[in-house]
PDB file of C-alpha atoms and ligand atoms in Angstrom:
ATOM      1  CA  MET A 702     -40.822   0.630 -32.967  1.00 80.00           C
ATOM      2  CA  THR A 703     -41.813  -2.591 -34.722  1.00 76.00           C
ATOM      3  CA  THR A 704     -40.891  -3.697 -38.220  1.00 70.00           C
ATOM      4  CA  HIS A 705     -42.394  -6.570 -40.206  1.00 70.00           C
ATOM      5  CA  ALA A 706     -40.470  -9.247 -42.102  1.00 62.00           C
ATOM      6  CA  SER A 707     -42.010  -8.248 -45.450  1.00 64.00           C
ATOM      7  CA  GLU A 708     -40.706  -4.680 -45.055  1.00 66.00           C
ATOM      8  CA  THR A 709     -37.242  -5.357 -43.652  1.00 65.00           C
ATOM      9  CA  PRO A 710     -35.435  -8.636 -44.371  1.00 79.00           C
ATOM     10  CA  SER A 711     -32.690  -7.739 -41.921  1.00 89.00           C
ATOM     11  CA  LEU A 712     -31.999  -4.612 -39.927  1.00 93.00           C
ATOM     12  CA  PHE A 713     -28.281  -5.288 -40.128  1.00 95.00           C
ATOM     13  CA  THR A 714     -25.906  -5.048 -43.077  1.00 96.00           C
ATOM     14  CA  PRO A 715     -23.120  -7.518 -43.974  1.00 96.00           C
ATOM     15  CA  LEU A 716     -20.589  -4.837 -42.945  1.00 98.00           C
ATOM     16  CA  PHE A 717     -22.247  -4.558 -39.550  1.00 97.00           C
ATOM     17  CA  ARG A 718     -22.124  -8.332 -39.127  1.00 97.00           C
ATOM     18  CA  THR A 719     -18.410  -8.389 -39.949  1.00 98.00           C
ATOM     19  CA  GLN A 720     -17.762  -5.625 -37.456  1.00 98.00           C
ATOM     20  CA  LEU A 721     -19.878  -7.374 -34.828  1.00 98.00           C
ATOM     21  CA  ASP A 722     -17.702 -10.480 -35.264  1.00 98.00           C
ATOM     22  CA  GLN A 723     -14.675  -8.240 -34.709  1.00 98.00           C
ATOM     23  CA  LEU A 724     -16.268  -6.898 -31.548  1.00 98.00           C
ATOM     24  CA  PHE A 725     -16.664 -10.420 -30.159  1.00 98.00           C
ATOM     25  CA  THR A 726     -13.121 -11.323 -31.223  1.00 98.00           C
ATOM     26  CA  TRP A 727     -11.504  -8.232 -29.677  1.00 98.00           C
ATOM     27  CA  ARG A 728     -13.534  -8.082 -26.436  1.00 98.00           C
ATOM     28  CA  ARG A 729     -11.010  -8.744 -23.715  1.00 98.00           C
ATOM     29  CA  ASP A 730     -10.847  -9.062 -20.012  1.00 98.00           C
ATOM     30  CA  VAL A 731      -8.617  -6.050 -19.352  1.00 97.00           C
ATOM     31  CA  ARG A 732      -6.126  -5.749 -16.471  1.00 96.00           C
ATOM     32  CA  HIS A 733      -3.927  -2.855 -17.654  1.00 96.00           C
ATOM     33  CA  PHE A 734      -5.677   0.502 -17.674  1.00 97.00           C
ATOM     34  CA  ARG A 735      -4.851   4.099 -18.409  1.00 97.00           C
ATOM     35  CA  THR A 736      -5.838   6.250 -15.468  1.00 97.00           C
ATOM     36  CA  ASP A 737      -7.731   8.983 -17.374  1.00 98.00           C
ATOM     37  CA  PRO A 738     -11.459   8.804 -16.693  1.00 98.00           C
ATOM     38  CA  VAL A 739     -14.221   7.819 -19.074  1.00 98.00           C
ATOM     39  CA  PRO A 740     -16.765  10.668 -19.518  1.00 98.00           C
ATOM     40  CA  ASP A 741     -19.889  10.232 -17.393  1.00 98.00           C
ATOM     41  CA  ALA A 742     -22.114  10.426 -20.472  1.00 98.00           C
ATOM     42  CA  VAL A 743     -20.302   7.417 -21.956  1.00 98.00           C
ATOM     43  CA  LEU A 744     -20.661   5.420 -18.713  1.00 98.00           C
ATOM     44  CA  ASP A 745     -24.359   6.345 -18.665  1.00 98.00           C
ATOM     45  CA  HIS A 746     -24.680   5.078 -22.222  1.00 98.00           C
ATOM     46  CA  LEU A 747     -23.052   1.757 -21.276  1.00 98.00           C
ATOM     47  CA  LEU A 748     -25.486   1.356 -18.405  1.00 98.00           C
ATOM     48  CA  HIS A 749     -28.392   2.193 -20.718  1.00 98.00           C
ATOM     49  CA  THR A 750     -27.209  -0.492 -23.170  1.00 98.00           C
ATOM     50  CA  ALA A 751     -26.722  -3.064 -20.397  1.00 98.00           C
ATOM     51  CA  CYS A 752     -30.315  -2.454 -19.322  1.00 98.00           C
ATOM     52  CA  LEU A 753     -31.507  -3.580 -22.784  1.00 98.00           C
ATOM     53  CA  SER A 754     -30.531  -7.139 -21.789  1.00 98.00           C
ATOM     54  CA  PRO A 755     -33.109  -9.898 -21.472  1.00 98.00           C
ATOM     55  CA  SER A 756     -34.300 -10.778 -17.969  1.00 98.00           C
ATOM     56  CA  VAL A 757     -36.565 -13.417 -16.534  1.00 98.00           C
ATOM     57  CA  GLY A 758     -40.158 -12.099 -16.411  1.00 98.00           C
ATOM     58  CA  LEU A 759     -38.750  -8.660 -17.359  1.00 98.00           C
ATOM     59  CA  SER A 760     -37.563  -8.445 -13.763  1.00 98.00           C
ATOM     60  CA  GLU A 761     -34.407  -6.406 -14.601  1.00 98.00           C
ATOM     61  CA  PRO A 762     -32.702  -7.648 -11.408  1.00 98.00           C
ATOM     62  CA  TRP A 763     -29.258  -6.127 -12.169  1.00 98.00           C
ATOM     63  CA  ARG A 764     -27.933  -3.483  -9.787  1.00 98.00           C
ATOM     64  CA  PHE A 765     -24.820  -1.542 -10.795  1.00 98.00           C
ATOM     65  CA  VAL A 766     -23.047   0.172  -7.888  1.00 98.00           C
ATOM     66  CA  ARG A 767     -20.428   2.752  -8.820  1.00 98.00           C
ATOM     67  CA  VAL A 768     -17.746   2.616  -6.152  1.00 98.00           C
ATOM     68  CA  GLU A 769     -16.403   6.154  -5.793  1.00 97.00           C
ATOM     69  CA  HIS A 770     -15.345   6.521  -2.171  1.00 97.00           C
ATOM     70  CA  ALA A 771     -11.599   5.997  -1.503  1.00 97.00           C
ATOM     71  CA  ASP A 772     -12.267   4.119   1.769  1.00 98.00           C
ATOM     72  CA  ARG A 773     -14.601   1.677   0.074  1.00 98.00           C
ATOM     73  CA  ARG A 774     -12.130   1.151  -2.759  1.00 98.00           C
ATOM     74  CA  ALA A 775      -9.381   0.496  -0.210  1.00 97.00           C
ATOM     75  CA  ALA A 776     -11.572  -2.063   1.584  1.00 98.00           C
ATOM     76  CA  ILE A 777     -12.242  -3.874  -1.710  1.00 98.00           C
ATOM     77  CA  ARG A 778      -8.509  -3.764  -2.519  1.00 97.00           C
ATOM     78  CA  ALA A 779      -7.746  -5.341   0.885  1.00 97.00           C
ATOM     79  CA  ASN A 780     -10.483  -7.942   0.305  1.00 98.00           C
ATOM     80  CA  PHE A 781      -8.827  -8.852  -3.028  1.00 97.00           C
ATOM     81  CA  ALA A 782      -5.334  -9.017  -1.453  1.00 96.00           C
ATOM     82  CA  ARG A 783      -6.547 -11.470   1.225  1.00 97.00           C
ATOM     83  CA  CYS A 784      -8.375 -13.692  -1.259  1.00 97.00           C
ATOM     84  CA  ASN A 785      -5.518 -13.610  -3.746  1.00 95.00           C
ATOM     85  CA  THR A 786      -2.987 -14.666  -1.103  1.00 94.00           C
ATOM     86  CA  GLN A 787      -5.286 -17.522  -0.141  1.00 95.00           C
ATOM     87  CA  ALA A 788      -5.702 -18.547  -3.805  1.00 94.00           C
ATOM     88  CA  LEU A 789      -1.926 -18.430  -4.335  1.00 92.00           C
ATOM     89  CA  SER A 790      -1.411 -20.802  -1.408  1.00 91.00           C
ATOM     90  CA  GLY A 791      -3.718 -23.277  -3.156  1.00 91.00           C
ATOM     91  CA  HIS A 792      -1.250 -23.612  -6.040  1.00 90.00           C
ATOM     92  CA  GLY A 793       2.012 -25.450  -5.634  1.00 87.00           C
ATOM     93  CA  GLY A 794       5.424 -25.444  -7.357  1.00 89.00           C
ATOM     94  CA  GLU A 795       5.611 -24.071 -10.890  1.00 87.00           C
ATOM     95  CA  ASP A 796       1.885 -23.410 -10.911  1.00 88.00           C
ATOM     96  CA  ALA A 797       2.282 -21.045  -7.933  1.00 90.00           C
ATOM     97  CA  GLN A 798       5.144 -19.224  -9.652  1.00 89.00           C
ATOM     98  CA  ARG A 799       3.076 -18.763 -12.786  1.00 88.00           C
ATOM     99  CA  TYR A 800       0.016 -17.665 -10.766  1.00 90.00           C
ATOM    100  CA  ALA A 801       2.147 -15.035  -9.047  1.00 87.00           C
ATOM    101  CA  THR A 802       3.079 -13.506 -12.409  1.00 86.00           C
ATOM    102  CA  LEU A 803      -0.550 -13.013 -13.442  1.00 90.00           C
ATOM    103  CA  LYS A 804      -2.165  -9.645 -12.878  1.00 86.00           C
ATOM    104  CA  LEU A 805      -5.562 -10.649 -11.647  1.00 83.00           C
ATOM    105  CA  ALA A 806      -7.007  -7.260 -10.754  1.00 85.00           C
ATOM    106  CA  GLY A 807      -6.853  -3.828 -12.370  1.00 92.00           C
ATOM    107  CA  LEU A 808      -7.837  -2.247  -9.076  1.00 96.00           C
ATOM    108  CA  ASP A 809      -4.815   0.039  -8.774  1.00 95.00           C
ATOM    109  CA  ASP A 810      -5.192   1.803 -12.115  1.00 96.00           C
ATOM    110  CA  ALA A 811      -8.776   1.536 -13.353  1.00 97.00           C
ATOM    111  CA  PRO A 812     -10.452   4.944 -13.011  1.00 98.00           C
ATOM    112  CA  HIS A 813     -13.892   3.389 -12.526  1.00 98.00           C
ATOM    113  CA  GLN A 814     -14.987   0.501 -10.346  1.00 98.00           C
ATOM    114  CA  ILE A 815     -18.469  -0.936 -10.607  1.00 98.00           C
ATOM    115  CA  ALA A 816     -19.838  -3.696  -8.393  1.00 98.00           C
ATOM    116  CA  VAL A 817     -22.688  -5.639  -9.937  1.00 98.00           C
ATOM    117  CA  PHE A 818     -25.324  -7.296  -7.800  1.00 98.00           C
ATOM    118  CA  CYS A 819     -28.442  -9.302  -8.504  1.00 98.00           C
ATOM    119  CA  ASP A 820     -31.623  -8.491  -6.621  1.00 98.00           C
ATOM    120  CA  THR A 821     -32.628 -12.081  -5.886  1.00 98.00           C
ATOM    121  CA  ALA A 822     -36.159 -11.127  -4.807  1.00 97.00           C
ATOM    122  CA  PRO A 823     -37.229  -8.393  -7.223  1.00 97.00           C
ATOM    123  CA  GLU A 824     -40.834  -7.220  -7.150  1.00 97.00           C
ATOM    124  CA  GLN A 825     -40.549  -6.366 -10.818  1.00 98.00           C
ATOM    125  CA  GLY A 826     -41.546  -9.238 -13.083  1.00 97.00           C
ATOM    126  CA  ARG A 827     -44.007 -10.528 -10.456  1.00 97.00           C
ATOM    127  CA  GLY A 828     -42.193 -13.871 -10.210  1.00 96.00           C
ATOM    128  CA  LEU A 829     -42.861 -14.844 -13.802  1.00 97.00           C
ATOM    129  CA  GLY A 830     -40.529 -17.570 -15.073  1.00 96.00           C
ATOM    130  CA  ARG A 831     -38.554 -18.118 -11.897  1.00 96.00           C
ATOM    131  CA  GLY A 832     -40.842 -20.325  -9.827  1.00 96.00           C
ATOM    132  CA  THR A 833     -38.955 -23.530 -10.668  1.00 97.00           C
ATOM    133  CA  MET A 834     -35.598 -21.867 -11.345  1.00 97.00           C
ATOM    134  CA  PRO A 835     -35.045 -18.937  -8.985  1.00 97.00           C
ATOM    135  CA  GLU A 836     -31.433 -18.731 -10.155  1.00 98.00           C
ATOM    136  CA  THR A 837     -32.680 -17.189 -13.423  1.00 98.00           C
ATOM    137  CA  THR A 838     -32.507 -13.767 -11.757  1.00 98.00           C
ATOM    138  CA  VAL A 839     -28.737 -14.222 -11.399  1.00 98.00           C
ATOM    139  CA  TRP A 840     -28.451 -15.400 -14.996  1.00 98.00           C
ATOM    140  CA  SER A 841     -30.335 -12.289 -16.113  1.00 98.00           C
ATOM    141  CA  ALA A 842     -27.966 -10.002 -14.238  1.00 98.00           C
ATOM    142  CA  VAL A 843     -24.952 -11.811 -15.715  1.00 98.00           C
ATOM    143  CA  MET A 844     -26.373 -11.173 -19.191  1.00 98.00           C
ATOM    144  CA  ALA A 845     -26.456  -7.469 -18.380  1.00 99.00           C
ATOM    145  CA  ILE A 846     -22.784  -7.632 -17.375  1.00 99.00           C
ATOM    146  CA  HIS A 847     -21.929  -9.227 -20.695  1.00 98.00           C
ATOM    147  CA  THR A 848     -23.893  -6.614 -22.613  1.00 99.00           C
ATOM    148  CA  PHE A 849     -22.092  -3.875 -20.649  1.00 99.00           C
ATOM    149  CA  TRP A 850     -18.758  -5.524 -21.506  1.00 98.00           C
ATOM    150  CA  LEU A 851     -19.490  -5.680 -25.243  1.00 98.00           C
ATOM    151  CA  ALA A 852     -20.875  -2.139 -25.355  1.00 98.00           C
ATOM    152  CA  ALA A 853     -17.733  -0.931 -23.570  1.00 98.00           C
ATOM    153  CA  THR A 854     -15.513  -2.721 -26.082  1.00 98.00           C
ATOM    154  CA  ALA A 855     -17.391  -1.010 -28.914  1.00 98.00           C
ATOM    155  CA  GLN A 856     -16.538   2.352 -27.296  1.00 98.00           C
ATOM    156  CA  GLY A 857     -12.839   1.450 -26.921  1.00 98.00           C
ATOM    157  CA  ILE A 858     -13.278   0.979 -23.168  1.00 98.00           C
ATOM    158  CA  GLY A 859     -11.856  -1.976 -21.276  1.00 98.00           C
ATOM    159  CA  VAL A 860     -13.577  -4.043 -18.591  1.00 98.00           C
ATOM    160  CA  GLY A 861     -11.905  -6.439 -16.169  1.00 98.00           C
ATOM    161  CA  TRP A 862     -14.056  -8.798 -14.113  1.00 98.00           C
ATOM    162  CA  VAL A 863     -12.605  -9.381 -10.635  1.00 97.00           C
ATOM    163  CA  SER A 864     -14.049 -12.340  -8.756  1.00 97.00           C
ATOM    164  CA  ILE A 865     -11.162 -13.041  -6.380  1.00 97.00           C
ATOM    165  CA  LEU A 866     -13.140 -11.421  -3.574  1.00 98.00           C
ATOM    166  CA  ASN A 867     -15.131 -12.496  -0.563  1.00 98.00           C
ATOM    167  CA  PRO A 868     -18.675 -11.707  -1.770  1.00 98.00           C
ATOM    168  CA  GLN A 869     -20.206 -11.199   1.701  1.00 98.00           C
ATOM    169  CA  GLN A 870     -17.450  -8.770   2.679  1.00 98.00           C
ATOM    170  CA  ALA A 871     -17.840  -6.916  -0.637  1.00 98.00           C
ATOM    171  CA  ALA A 872     -21.587  -6.557  -0.048  1.00 98.00           C
ATOM    172  CA  SER A 873     -20.947  -5.348   3.496  1.00 98.00           C
ATOM    173  CA  THR A 874     -18.347  -2.797   2.301  1.00 98.00           C
ATOM    174  CA  LEU A 875     -20.881  -1.396  -0.152  1.00 98.00           C
ATOM    175  CA  CYS A 876     -23.822  -1.405   2.313  1.00 98.00           C
ATOM    176  CA  VAL A 877     -26.346  -2.876  -0.096  1.00 98.00           C
ATOM    177  CA  ASN A 878     -29.753  -4.448   0.392  1.00 97.00           C
ATOM    178  CA  PRO A 879     -29.460  -7.935   1.985  1.00 97.00           C
ATOM    179  CA  ASN A 880     -31.376  -9.424  -0.965  1.00 97.00           C
ATOM    180  CA  TRP A 881     -28.675  -8.332  -3.352  1.00 98.00           C
ATOM    181  CA  GLN A 882     -26.223 -11.064  -4.319  1.00 98.00           C
ATOM    182  CA  PHE A 883     -22.716  -9.930  -5.238  1.00 98.00           C
ATOM    183  CA  LEU A 884     -21.821 -11.060  -8.779  1.00 98.00           C
ATOM    184  CA  ALA A 885     -18.927  -9.070 -10.097  1.00 98.00           C
ATOM    185  CA  TYR A 886     -16.498  -6.272  -9.451  1.00 98.00           C
ATOM    186  CA  LEU A 887     -15.731  -4.539 -12.731  1.00 98.00           C
ATOM    187  CA  CYS A 888     -12.674  -2.407 -13.356  1.00 98.00           C
ATOM    188  CA  VAL A 889     -13.468  -0.005 -16.161  1.00 98.00           C
ATOM    189  CA  GLY A 890     -11.269   2.384 -18.144  1.00 98.00           C
ATOM    190  CA  TYR A 891      -9.320   2.847 -21.341  1.00 98.00           C
ATOM    191  CA  PRO A 892      -7.057  -0.160 -21.949  1.00 98.00           C
ATOM    192  CA  GLN A 893      -3.298   0.224 -22.277  1.00 97.00           C
ATOM    193  CA  GLU A 894      -3.251  -2.368 -25.050  1.00 96.00           C
ATOM    194  CA  GLN A 895      -5.659  -4.284 -27.281  1.00 96.00           C
ATOM    195  CA  ALA A 896      -5.405  -7.965 -28.142  1.00 97.00           C
ATOM    196  CA  ASP A 897      -7.433 -10.587 -29.955  1.00 97.00           C
ATOM    197  CA  THR A 898      -6.383 -13.371 -27.557  1.00 97.00           C
ATOM    198  CA  PRO A 899      -7.004 -13.661 -23.810  1.00 98.00           C
ATOM    199  CA  GLU A 900      -4.219 -12.528 -21.520  1.00 96.00           C
ATOM    200  CA  LEU A 901      -4.249 -15.910 -19.764  1.00 96.00           C
ATOM    201  CA  GLU A 902      -3.517 -17.537 -23.115  1.00 96.00           C
ATOM    202  CA  ARG A 903      -0.718 -15.068 -23.884  1.00 95.00           C
ATOM    203  CA  LYS A 904       0.818 -15.736 -20.453  1.00 93.00           C
ATOM    204  CA  GLY A 905       0.658 -19.527 -20.941  1.00 93.00           C
ATOM    205  CA  TRP A 906      -1.879 -20.199 -18.141  1.00 94.00           C
ATOM    206  CA  GLU A 907      -4.660 -21.710 -20.270  1.00 95.00           C
ATOM    207  CA  GLN A 908      -5.750 -22.077 -23.899  1.00 96.00           C
ATOM    208  CA  ARG A 909      -9.056 -21.768 -25.653  1.00 96.00           C
ATOM    209  CA  ASN A 910     -10.574 -24.851 -27.283  1.00 94.00           C
ATOM    210  CA  PRO A 911     -11.705 -24.982 -30.898  1.00 93.00           C
ATOM    211  CA  ALA A 912     -15.396 -24.028 -30.818  1.00 93.00           C
ATOM    212  CA  ARG A 913     -16.565 -27.115 -32.668  1.00 90.00           C
ATOM    213  CA  ARG A 914     -15.460 -29.253 -29.701  1.00 90.00           C
ATOM    214  CA  GLN A 915     -18.255 -27.564 -27.764  1.00 91.00           C
ATOM    215  CA  TRP A 916     -21.002 -29.266 -29.808  1.00 92.00           C
ATOM    216  CA  ILE A 917     -22.402 -32.216 -27.954  1.00 92.00           C
ATOM    217  CA  MET A 918     -24.673 -34.375 -30.092  1.00 93.00           C
ATOM    218  CA  ARG A 919     -27.456 -36.499 -28.613  1.00 94.00           C
TER     219      ARG A 919
HETATM  220  C1  LIG P 756     -17.407 -14.827 -14.119  1.00 82.69           C
HETATM  221  C2  LIG P 756     -16.007 -14.362 -14.456  1.00 82.69           C
HETATM  222  C3  LIG P 756     -15.117 -14.100 -13.431  1.00 82.69           C
HETATM  223  C4  LIG P 756     -13.810 -13.692 -13.718  1.00 82.69           C
HETATM  224  N1  LIG P 756     -12.944 -13.401 -12.701  1.00 82.69           N
HETATM  225  C5  LIG P 756     -11.662 -13.026 -12.980  1.00 82.69           C
HETATM  226  C6  LIG P 756     -10.755 -12.679 -11.944  1.00 82.69           C
HETATM  227  O1  LIG P 756     -11.073 -12.656 -10.770  1.00 82.69           O
HETATM  228  N2  LIG P 756      -9.472 -12.342 -12.292  1.00 82.69           N
HETATM  229  C7  LIG P 756      -9.070 -12.351 -13.600  1.00 82.69           C
HETATM  230  O2  LIG P 756      -7.892 -12.059 -13.871  1.00 82.69           O
HETATM  231  N3  LIG P 756      -9.940 -12.615 -14.600  1.00 82.69           N
HETATM  232  C8  LIG P 756     -11.220 -12.945 -14.313  1.00 82.69           C
HETATM  233  N4  LIG P 756     -12.099 -13.204 -15.333  1.00 82.69           N
HETATM  234  C9  LIG P 756     -11.655 -13.041 -16.710  1.00 82.69           C
HETATM  235  C10 LIG P 756     -11.267 -14.344 -17.357  1.00 82.69           C
HETATM  236  O3  LIG P 756     -10.004 -14.745 -16.904  1.00 82.69           O
HETATM  237  C11 LIG P 756     -11.248 -14.120 -18.872  1.00 82.69           C
HETATM  238  O4  LIG P 756     -12.560 -13.829 -19.296  1.00 82.69           O
HETATM  239  C12 LIG P 756     -10.730 -15.331 -19.641  1.00 82.69           C
HETATM  240  O5  LIG P 756      -9.379 -15.530 -19.361  1.00 82.69           O
HETATM  241  C13 LIG P 756     -10.890 -15.153 -21.135  1.00 82.69           C
HETATM  242  O6  LIG P 756     -10.272 -13.934 -21.543  1.00 82.69           O
HETATM  243  P1  LIG P 756     -11.063 -12.845 -22.347  1.00 82.69           P
HETATM  244  O7  LIG P 756     -12.236 -12.405 -21.496  1.00 82.69           O
HETATM  245  O8  LIG P 756     -10.087 -11.747 -22.595  1.00 82.69           O
HETATM  246  O9  LIG P 756     -11.560 -13.503 -23.594  1.00 82.69           O
HETATM  247  C14 LIG P 756     -13.403 -13.581 -15.066  1.00 82.69           C
HETATM  248  C15 LIG P 756     -14.323 -13.827 -16.090  1.00 82.69           C
HETATM  249  C16 LIG P 756     -15.606 -14.219 -15.788  1.00 82.69           C
HETATM  250  C17 LIG P 756     -16.588 -14.464 -16.930  1.00 82.69           C
END
């Protein structure tokens, strides 16, 4: 479907824009999940929405792997435990104590676990746009993750992005194509709580900056 500017000044109403702002404000990285599952049709819808994301040369290089098997989940859990112990040892004193209080994975409760990969050599798109910047395939796949995250928030579903993992071991656990680069391990489910500030801010680990500090003028 195509509309022309003379027919439709904007597809979106002021109410929609206000609600969209709320969506961005209330999207959270979620670590505390209820264990009841999200219906398959809703997960399918989230995937469909994620696939509307832009991609270099229309290459659609995102690959979403639903991790269902208990053995594979256990291997990812062990991968996280090893990496988290290593990360903890990199923090000293008070910092280490504070790190230890953070819940950095929702792996024990989240009913759904989705690993996201980027096909770094996709046939689709026929190479357009990535000759000088091959990393644009990864950026495209990350955009799909963000779209998935926002669409989930709109459905009242939480997403937690776990990156404290050894990516090669994660790829090996999930037996994927060698061209696929591991990007994210997403815990997905209904959140136990909702908040308009990041958990790391609430726990005193880090604070957000005022947005206007992010303008750099040249
Ligand atoms: C690329 C990426 C990797 C992340 N990895 C982790 C992680 O391993 N563990 C964790 O607790 N949070 C992780 N997060 C979530 C961030 O901590 C979170 O986005 C940030 O604190 C801001 O909170 P918010 O998403 O609720 O606004 C990750 C986020 C991104 C974008």
